[in-house]
């Protein structure tokens, strides 16, 4: 198996079960790195050309406005092909019920024909929300496996459940 993880993750100010704190590494990045440890996958981090604000409440509003306008924001750099990989993990935080819009900018540039997709999220209660359905729009013929949702504040202890999910699905 040759695997790639395409993910979005935001450090800076974030919300953890009732309080705000500044973090150095986003929750989804912790998960992406565990997937690399388990599978040897390579990582591609999707980054917005103009990052969301560090301030949580401002970021919430920016992401909501962008989603309402169905905007595909420009990225710092784009991945142009995934020919070398057969399995693609696609993940990110849940932003207003789905993946952050920059993920859709990236997915819209790729051809997922004959790929296996492993969807995952980190979240504060929404689970996978509508990410599987939304990924399907960009990968109509891919083999999309059941996804895994991890609560943001539990990411540091998520490696065993990630391993179980990967062993079961691949
Ligand atoms: C703009 C924004 C919108 C969010 N919307 C949701 C949501 O709809 N449902 C949910 O469960 N969590 C929501 N969250 C919480 C994040 O999904 C959660 O904190 C996630 O683990 C952050 O991942 P990251 O640190 O990799 O960016 C939202 C967070 C932000 C910043």
PDB file of C-alpha atoms and ligand atoms in Angstrom:
ATOM      1  CA  UNK A   1       0.000   0.000   0.000  1.00  0.00           C
ATOM      2  CA  UNK A   2       1.300   3.454  -0.925  1.00  0.00           C
ATOM      3  CA  UNK A   3      -0.635   5.973   1.139  1.00  0.00           C
ATOM      4  CA  UNK A   4      -0.968   9.730   1.374  1.00  0.00           C
ATOM      5  CA  UNK A   5      -2.708  11.836   4.012  1.00  0.00           C
ATOM      6  CA  UNK A   6      -4.309  15.052   2.741  1.00  0.00           C
ATOM      7  CA  UNK A   7      -5.381  17.128   5.716  1.00  0.00           C
ATOM      8  CA  UNK A   8      -6.126  20.582   7.035  1.00  0.00           C
ATOM      9  CA  UNK A   9      -5.356  21.608  10.594  1.00  0.00           C
ATOM     10  CA  UNK A  10      -5.172  24.912  12.403  1.00  0.00           C
ATOM     11  CA  UNK A  11      -2.989  25.662  15.437  1.00  0.00           C
ATOM     12  CA  UNK A  12      -3.467  28.996  17.265  1.00  0.00           C
ATOM     13  CA  UNK A  13      -6.428  29.655  19.548  1.00  0.00           C
ATOM     14  CA  UNK A  14      -8.859  26.762  19.877  1.00  0.00           C
ATOM     15  CA  UNK A  15     -11.700  25.601  22.086  1.00  0.00           C
ATOM     16  CA  UNK A  16     -11.342  22.577  24.389  1.00  0.00           C
ATOM     17  CA  UNK A  17     -14.430  21.408  26.224  1.00  0.00           C
ATOM     18  CA  UNK A  18     -15.343  24.797  27.656  1.00  0.00           C
ATOM     19  CA  UNK A  19     -12.160  26.841  27.530  1.00  0.00           C
ATOM     20  CA  UNK A  20      -9.964  28.540  24.950  1.00  0.00           C
ATOM     21  CA  UNK A  21      -6.265  27.946  24.652  1.00  0.00           C
ATOM     22  CA  UNK A  22      -3.427  28.592  22.219  1.00  0.00           C
ATOM     23  CA  UNK A  23      -1.923  25.430  20.793  1.00  0.00           C
ATOM     24  CA  UNK A  24       1.246  24.842  18.756  1.00  0.00           C
ATOM     25  CA  UNK A  25      -0.112  21.970  16.709  1.00  0.00           C
ATOM     26  CA  UNK A  26      -3.675  21.423  15.560  1.00  0.00           C
ATOM     27  CA  UNK A  27      -5.671  18.318  16.525  1.00  0.00           C
ATOM     28  CA  UNK A  28      -5.916  16.927  13.011  1.00  0.00           C
ATOM     29  CA  UNK A  29      -2.167  17.260  12.548  1.00  0.00           C
ATOM     30  CA  UNK A  30      -1.648  15.021  15.590  1.00  0.00           C
ATOM     31  CA  UNK A  31      -3.912  12.421  13.949  1.00  0.00           C
ATOM     32  CA  UNK A  32      -2.192  12.762  10.548  1.00  0.00           C
ATOM     33  CA  UNK A  33       1.174  12.102  12.174  1.00  0.00           C
ATOM     34  CA  UNK A  34      -0.180   8.975  13.903  1.00  0.00           C
ATOM     35  CA  UNK A  35      -1.439   7.722  10.535  1.00  0.00           C
ATOM     36  CA  UNK A  36       2.065   8.258   9.161  1.00  0.00           C
ATOM     37  CA  UNK A  37       3.537   6.277  12.074  1.00  0.00           C
ATOM     38  CA  UNK A  38       1.068   3.425  11.556  1.00  0.00           C
ATOM     39  CA  UNK A  39       1.130   3.171   7.754  1.00  0.00           C
ATOM     40  CA  UNK A  40       4.250   4.977   6.523  1.00  0.00           C
ATOM     41  CA  UNK A  41       1.985   7.366   4.602  1.00  0.00           C
ATOM     42  CA  UNK A  42       3.283  10.666   3.326  1.00  0.00           C
ATOM     43  CA  UNK A  43       1.615  13.860   4.540  1.00  0.00           C
ATOM     44  CA  UNK A  44       0.248  16.770   2.552  1.00  0.00           C
ATOM     45  CA  UNK A  45      -1.012  19.669   4.632  1.00  0.00           C
ATOM     46  CA  UNK A  46      -3.537  21.919   2.916  1.00  0.00           C
ATOM     47  CA  UNK A  47      -2.899  25.565   3.798  1.00  0.00           C
ATOM     48  CA  UNK A  48      -4.961  28.568   2.926  1.00  0.00           C
ATOM     49  CA  UNK A  49      -2.936  31.274   1.139  1.00  0.00           C
ATOM     50  CA  UNK A  50      -4.334  33.795   3.622  1.00  0.00           C
ATOM     51  CA  UNK A  51      -4.584  31.838   6.879  1.00  0.00           C
ATOM     52  CA  UNK A  52      -7.680  32.071   9.058  1.00  0.00           C
ATOM     53  CA  UNK A  53      -7.292  34.419  12.025  1.00  0.00           C
ATOM     54  CA  UNK A  54      -5.444  33.213  15.093  1.00  0.00           C
ATOM     55  CA  UNK A  55      -8.311  34.473  17.229  1.00  0.00           C
ATOM     56  CA  UNK A  56     -10.907  31.679  17.513  1.00  0.00           C
ATOM     57  CA  UNK A  57     -14.074  33.757  17.319  1.00  0.00           C
ATOM     58  CA  UNK A  58     -12.808  35.647  14.254  1.00  0.00           C
ATOM     59  CA  UNK A  59     -11.817  32.389  12.576  1.00  0.00           C
ATOM     60  CA  UNK A  60     -15.276  30.934  13.249  1.00  0.00           C
ATOM     61  CA  UNK A  61     -16.868  33.857  11.435  1.00  0.00           C
ATOM     62  CA  UNK A  62     -14.414  33.814   8.500  1.00  0.00           C
ATOM     63  CA  UNK A  63     -14.958  30.101   7.944  1.00  0.00           C
ATOM     64  CA  UNK A  64     -18.722  30.451   8.191  1.00  0.00           C
ATOM     65  CA  UNK A  65     -18.870  33.333   5.699  1.00  0.00           C
ATOM     66  CA  UNK A  66     -16.619  31.484   3.283  1.00  0.00           C
ATOM     67  CA  UNK A  67     -18.767  28.369   3.488  1.00  0.00           C
ATOM     68  CA  UNK A  68     -22.005  30.324   3.009  1.00  0.00           C
ATOM     69  CA  UNK A  69     -20.570  31.848  -0.159  1.00  0.00           C
ATOM     70  CA  UNK A  70     -19.386  28.377  -1.208  1.00  0.00           C
ATOM     71  CA  UNK A  71     -15.980  29.912  -1.846  1.00  0.00           C
ATOM     72  CA  UNK A  72     -12.920  27.830  -2.711  1.00  0.00           C
ATOM     73  CA  UNK A  73     -10.091  29.920  -1.203  1.00  0.00           C
ATOM     74  CA  UNK A  74      -6.624  30.009  -2.744  1.00  0.00           C
ATOM     75  CA  UNK A  75      -4.028  27.722  -1.229  1.00  0.00           C
ATOM     76  CA  UNK A  76      -0.413  28.376  -0.247  1.00  0.00           C
ATOM     77  CA  UNK A  77       0.536  25.416  -2.453  1.00  0.00           C
ATOM     78  CA  UNK A  78      -1.451  22.862  -4.381  1.00  0.00           C
ATOM     79  CA  UNK A  79      -0.958  19.164  -4.770  1.00  0.00           C
ATOM     80  CA  UNK A  80      -1.329  18.473  -8.481  1.00  0.00           C
ATOM     81  CA  UNK A  81      -1.404  14.698  -8.769  1.00  0.00           C
ATOM     82  CA  UNK A  82      -1.816  11.599  -6.652  1.00  0.00           C
ATOM     83  CA  UNK A  83      -0.770   9.016  -9.257  1.00  0.00           C
ATOM     84  CA  UNK A  84       1.830   7.497  -6.943  1.00  0.00           C
ATOM     85  CA  UNK A  85      -0.692   6.528  -4.252  1.00  0.00           C
ATOM     86  CA  UNK A  86      -3.454   3.970  -4.030  1.00  0.00           C
ATOM     87  CA  UNK A  87      -4.843   4.921  -0.628  1.00  0.00           C
ATOM     88  CA  UNK A  88      -5.645   8.497   0.326  1.00  0.00           C
ATOM     89  CA  UNK A  89      -6.578   9.488   3.862  1.00  0.00           C
ATOM     90  CA  UNK A  90      -8.642  12.686   3.718  1.00  0.00           C
ATOM     91  CA  UNK A  91      -9.224  14.516   6.955  1.00  0.00           C
ATOM     92  CA  UNK A  92      -9.694  17.733   8.794  1.00  0.00           C
ATOM     93  CA  UNK A  93     -11.555  19.467  11.555  1.00  0.00           C
ATOM     94  CA  UNK A  94     -15.296  19.780  11.204  1.00  0.00           C
ATOM     95  CA  UNK A  95     -16.050  23.410  10.336  1.00  0.00           C
ATOM     96  CA  UNK A  96     -19.760  24.134  10.384  1.00  0.00           C
ATOM     97  CA  UNK A  97     -20.765  20.578   9.631  1.00  0.00           C
ATOM     98  CA  UNK A  98     -18.190  19.649   7.001  1.00  0.00           C
ATOM     99  CA  UNK A  99     -14.523  20.018   6.044  1.00  0.00           C
ATOM    100  CA  UNK A 100     -12.955  23.497   5.886  1.00  0.00           C
ATOM    101  CA  UNK A 101     -13.375  25.032   2.423  1.00  0.00           C
ATOM    102  CA  UNK A 102      -9.596  24.933   1.618  1.00  0.00           C
ATOM    103  CA  UNK A 103      -9.889  21.129   1.630  1.00  0.00           C
ATOM    104  CA  UNK A 104     -12.468  21.385  -1.136  1.00  0.00           C
ATOM    105  CA  UNK A 105     -10.168  23.689  -3.126  1.00  0.00           C
ATOM    106  CA  UNK A 106      -7.568  20.931  -2.973  1.00  0.00           C
ATOM    107  CA  UNK A 107      -9.941  18.014  -3.634  1.00  0.00           C
ATOM    108  CA  UNK A 108     -11.322  19.801  -6.698  1.00  0.00           C
ATOM    109  CA  UNK A 109      -7.855  19.639  -8.323  1.00  0.00           C
ATOM    110  CA  UNK A 110      -7.378  15.872  -8.032  1.00  0.00           C
ATOM    111  CA  UNK A 111      -8.607  12.759  -9.787  1.00  0.00           C
ATOM    112  CA  UNK A 112      -9.616  10.023  -7.326  1.00  0.00           C
ATOM    113  CA  UNK A 113     -10.533   7.417  -9.916  1.00  0.00           C
ATOM    114  CA  UNK A 114      -9.576   3.917  -8.659  1.00  0.00           C
ATOM    115  CA  UNK A 115      -8.346   5.288  -5.331  1.00  0.00           C
ATOM    116  CA  UNK A 116      -9.283   4.027  -1.880  1.00  0.00           C
ATOM    117  CA  UNK A 117     -10.266   6.893   0.411  1.00  0.00           C
ATOM    118  CA  UNK A 118     -10.127   6.768   4.213  1.00  0.00           C
ATOM    119  CA  UNK A 119     -12.087   9.792   5.565  1.00  0.00           C
ATOM    120  CA  UNK A 120     -11.485  11.100   9.079  1.00  0.00           C
ATOM    121  CA  UNK A 121     -12.379  14.103  11.188  1.00  0.00           C
ATOM    122  CA  UNK A 122     -11.597  15.756  14.475  1.00  0.00           C
ATOM    123  CA  UNK A 123     -14.504  17.597  16.037  1.00  0.00           C
ATOM    124  CA  UNK A 124     -16.231  18.829  19.190  1.00  0.00           C
ATOM    125  CA  UNK A 125     -19.448  16.839  18.861  1.00  0.00           C
ATOM    126  CA  UNK A 126     -20.450  16.598  15.197  1.00  0.00           C
ATOM    127  CA  UNK A 127     -18.625  13.342  14.440  1.00  0.00           C
ATOM    128  CA  UNK A 128     -18.066  12.932  10.705  1.00  0.00           C
ATOM    129  CA  UNK A 129     -20.957  15.336  10.000  1.00  0.00           C
ATOM    130  CA  UNK A 130     -21.357  15.447   6.183  1.00  0.00           C
ATOM    131  CA  UNK A 131     -17.730  14.928   5.185  1.00  0.00           C
ATOM    132  CA  UNK A 132     -18.213  11.548   3.495  1.00  0.00           C
ATOM    133  CA  UNK A 133     -21.027  12.859   1.321  1.00  0.00           C
ATOM    134  CA  UNK A 134     -19.016  15.992   0.514  1.00  0.00           C
ATOM    135  CA  UNK A 135     -15.841  14.065  -0.343  1.00  0.00           C
ATOM    136  CA  UNK A 136     -17.945  11.853  -2.637  1.00  0.00           C
ATOM    137  CA  UNK A 137     -18.777  14.917  -4.769  1.00  0.00           C
ATOM    138  CA  UNK A 138     -15.096  15.185  -5.686  1.00  0.00           C
ATOM    139  CA  UNK A 139     -14.491  11.429  -5.913  1.00  0.00           C
ATOM    140  CA  UNK A 140     -17.595   9.926  -7.477  1.00  0.00           C
ATOM    141  CA  UNK A 141     -16.032   6.586  -8.396  1.00  0.00           C
ATOM    142  CA  UNK A 142     -13.549   6.131  -5.538  1.00  0.00           C
ATOM    143  CA  UNK A 143     -13.817   3.324  -3.012  1.00  0.00           C
ATOM    144  CA  UNK A 144     -14.663   5.372   0.090  1.00  0.00           C
ATOM    145  CA  UNK A 145     -14.289   3.382   3.313  1.00  0.00           C
ATOM    146  CA  UNK A 146     -16.234   4.021   6.530  1.00  0.00           C
ATOM    147  CA  UNK A 147     -14.729   7.054   8.238  1.00  0.00           C
ATOM    148  CA  UNK A 148     -13.352   7.672  11.713  1.00  0.00           C
ATOM    149  CA  UNK A 149     -14.246  10.680  13.873  1.00  0.00           C
ATOM    150  CA  UNK A 150     -12.091  11.668  16.843  1.00  0.00           C
ATOM    151  CA  UNK A 151     -13.013  14.216  19.509  1.00  0.00           C
ATOM    152  CA  UNK A 152     -10.448  17.026  19.398  1.00  0.00           C
ATOM    153  CA  UNK A 153      -9.466  16.793  23.043  1.00  0.00           C
ATOM    154  CA  UNK A 154      -8.828  13.023  22.682  1.00  0.00           C
ATOM    155  CA  UNK A 155      -6.406  13.125  19.773  1.00  0.00           C
ATOM    156  CA  UNK A 156      -3.324  12.419  21.861  1.00  0.00           C
ATOM    157  CA  UNK A 157      -4.709   9.034  22.913  1.00  0.00           C
ATOM    158  CA  UNK A 158      -6.232   8.149  19.542  1.00  0.00           C
ATOM    159  CA  UNK A 159      -3.438   5.987  18.118  1.00  0.00           C
ATOM    160  CA  UNK A 160      -4.950   2.597  19.163  1.00  0.00           C
ATOM    161  CA  UNK A 161      -8.350   3.416  17.632  1.00  0.00           C
ATOM    162  CA  UNK A 162      -6.664   4.687  14.463  1.00  0.00           C
ATOM    163  CA  UNK A 163      -4.705   1.453  14.229  1.00  0.00           C
ATOM    164  CA  UNK A 164      -7.869  -0.634  14.694  1.00  0.00           C
ATOM    165  CA  UNK A 165      -9.732   1.364  12.027  1.00  0.00           C
ATOM    166  CA  UNK A 166      -6.861   1.031   9.542  1.00  0.00           C
ATOM    167  CA  UNK A 167      -6.428  -2.711  10.216  1.00  0.00           C
ATOM    168  CA  UNK A 168     -10.145  -3.296   9.711  1.00  0.00           C
ATOM    169  CA  UNK A 169     -10.528  -1.263   6.522  1.00  0.00           C
ATOM    170  CA  UNK A 170      -7.304  -1.845   4.575  1.00  0.00           C
TER     171      UNK A 170
HETATM  172  C1  LIG B   1     -14.429  27.616  12.254  1.00  0.00           C
HETATM  173  C2  LIG B   1     -14.705  26.446  13.138  1.00  0.00           C
HETATM  174  C3  LIG B   1     -15.920  25.762  13.009  1.00  0.00           C
HETATM  175  C4  LIG B   1     -16.165  24.622  13.776  1.00  0.00           C
HETATM  176  N1  LIG B   1     -17.343  23.935  13.590  1.00  0.00           N
HETATM  177  C5  LIG B   1     -17.560  22.776  14.276  1.00  0.00           C
HETATM  178  C6  LIG B   1     -18.738  21.996  14.049  1.00  0.00           C
HETATM  179  O1  LIG B   1     -19.615  22.335  13.233  1.00  0.00           O
HETATM  180  N2  LIG B   1     -18.870  20.837  14.760  1.00  0.00           N
HETATM  181  C7  LIG B   1     -17.929  20.394  15.660  1.00  0.00           C
HETATM  182  O2  LIG B   1     -18.107  19.341  16.246  1.00  0.00           O
HETATM  183  N3  LIG B   1     -16.793  21.120  15.878  1.00  0.00           N
HETATM  184  C8  LIG B   1     -16.590  22.279  15.209  1.00  0.00           C
HETATM  185  N4  LIG B   1     -15.411  22.980  15.417  1.00  0.00           N
HETATM  186  C9  LIG B   1     -14.375  22.419  16.300  1.00  0.00           C
HETATM  187  C10 LIG B   1     -13.255  21.737  15.507  1.00  0.00           C
HETATM  188  O3  LIG B   1     -13.774  20.819  14.562  1.00  0.00           O
HETATM  189  C11 LIG B   1     -12.306  20.950  16.440  1.00  0.00           C
HETATM  190  O4  LIG B   1     -11.823  21.783  17.451  1.00  0.00           O
HETATM  191  C12 LIG B   1     -11.141  20.317  15.660  1.00  0.00           C
HETATM  192  O5  LIG B   1     -10.556  19.298  16.427  1.00  0.00           O
HETATM  193  C13 LIG B   1     -10.076  21.335  15.292  1.00  0.00           C
HETATM  194  O6  LIG B   1      -9.058  20.661  14.552  1.00  0.00           O
HETATM  195  P1  LIG B   1      -7.644  21.327  14.232  1.00  0.00           P
HETATM  196  O7  LIG B   1      -7.009  21.658  15.554  1.00  0.00           O
HETATM  197  O8  LIG B   1      -6.902  20.234  13.502  1.00  0.00           O
HETATM  198  O9  LIG B   1      -7.859  22.512  13.366  1.00  0.00           O
HETATM  199  C14 LIG B   1     -15.190  24.156  14.700  1.00  0.00           C
HETATM  200  C15 LIG B   1     -13.989  24.878  14.849  1.00  0.00           C
HETATM  201  C16 LIG B   1     -13.743  26.009  14.093  1.00  0.00           C
HETATM  202  C17 LIG B   1     -12.450  26.759  14.268  1.00  0.00           C
END
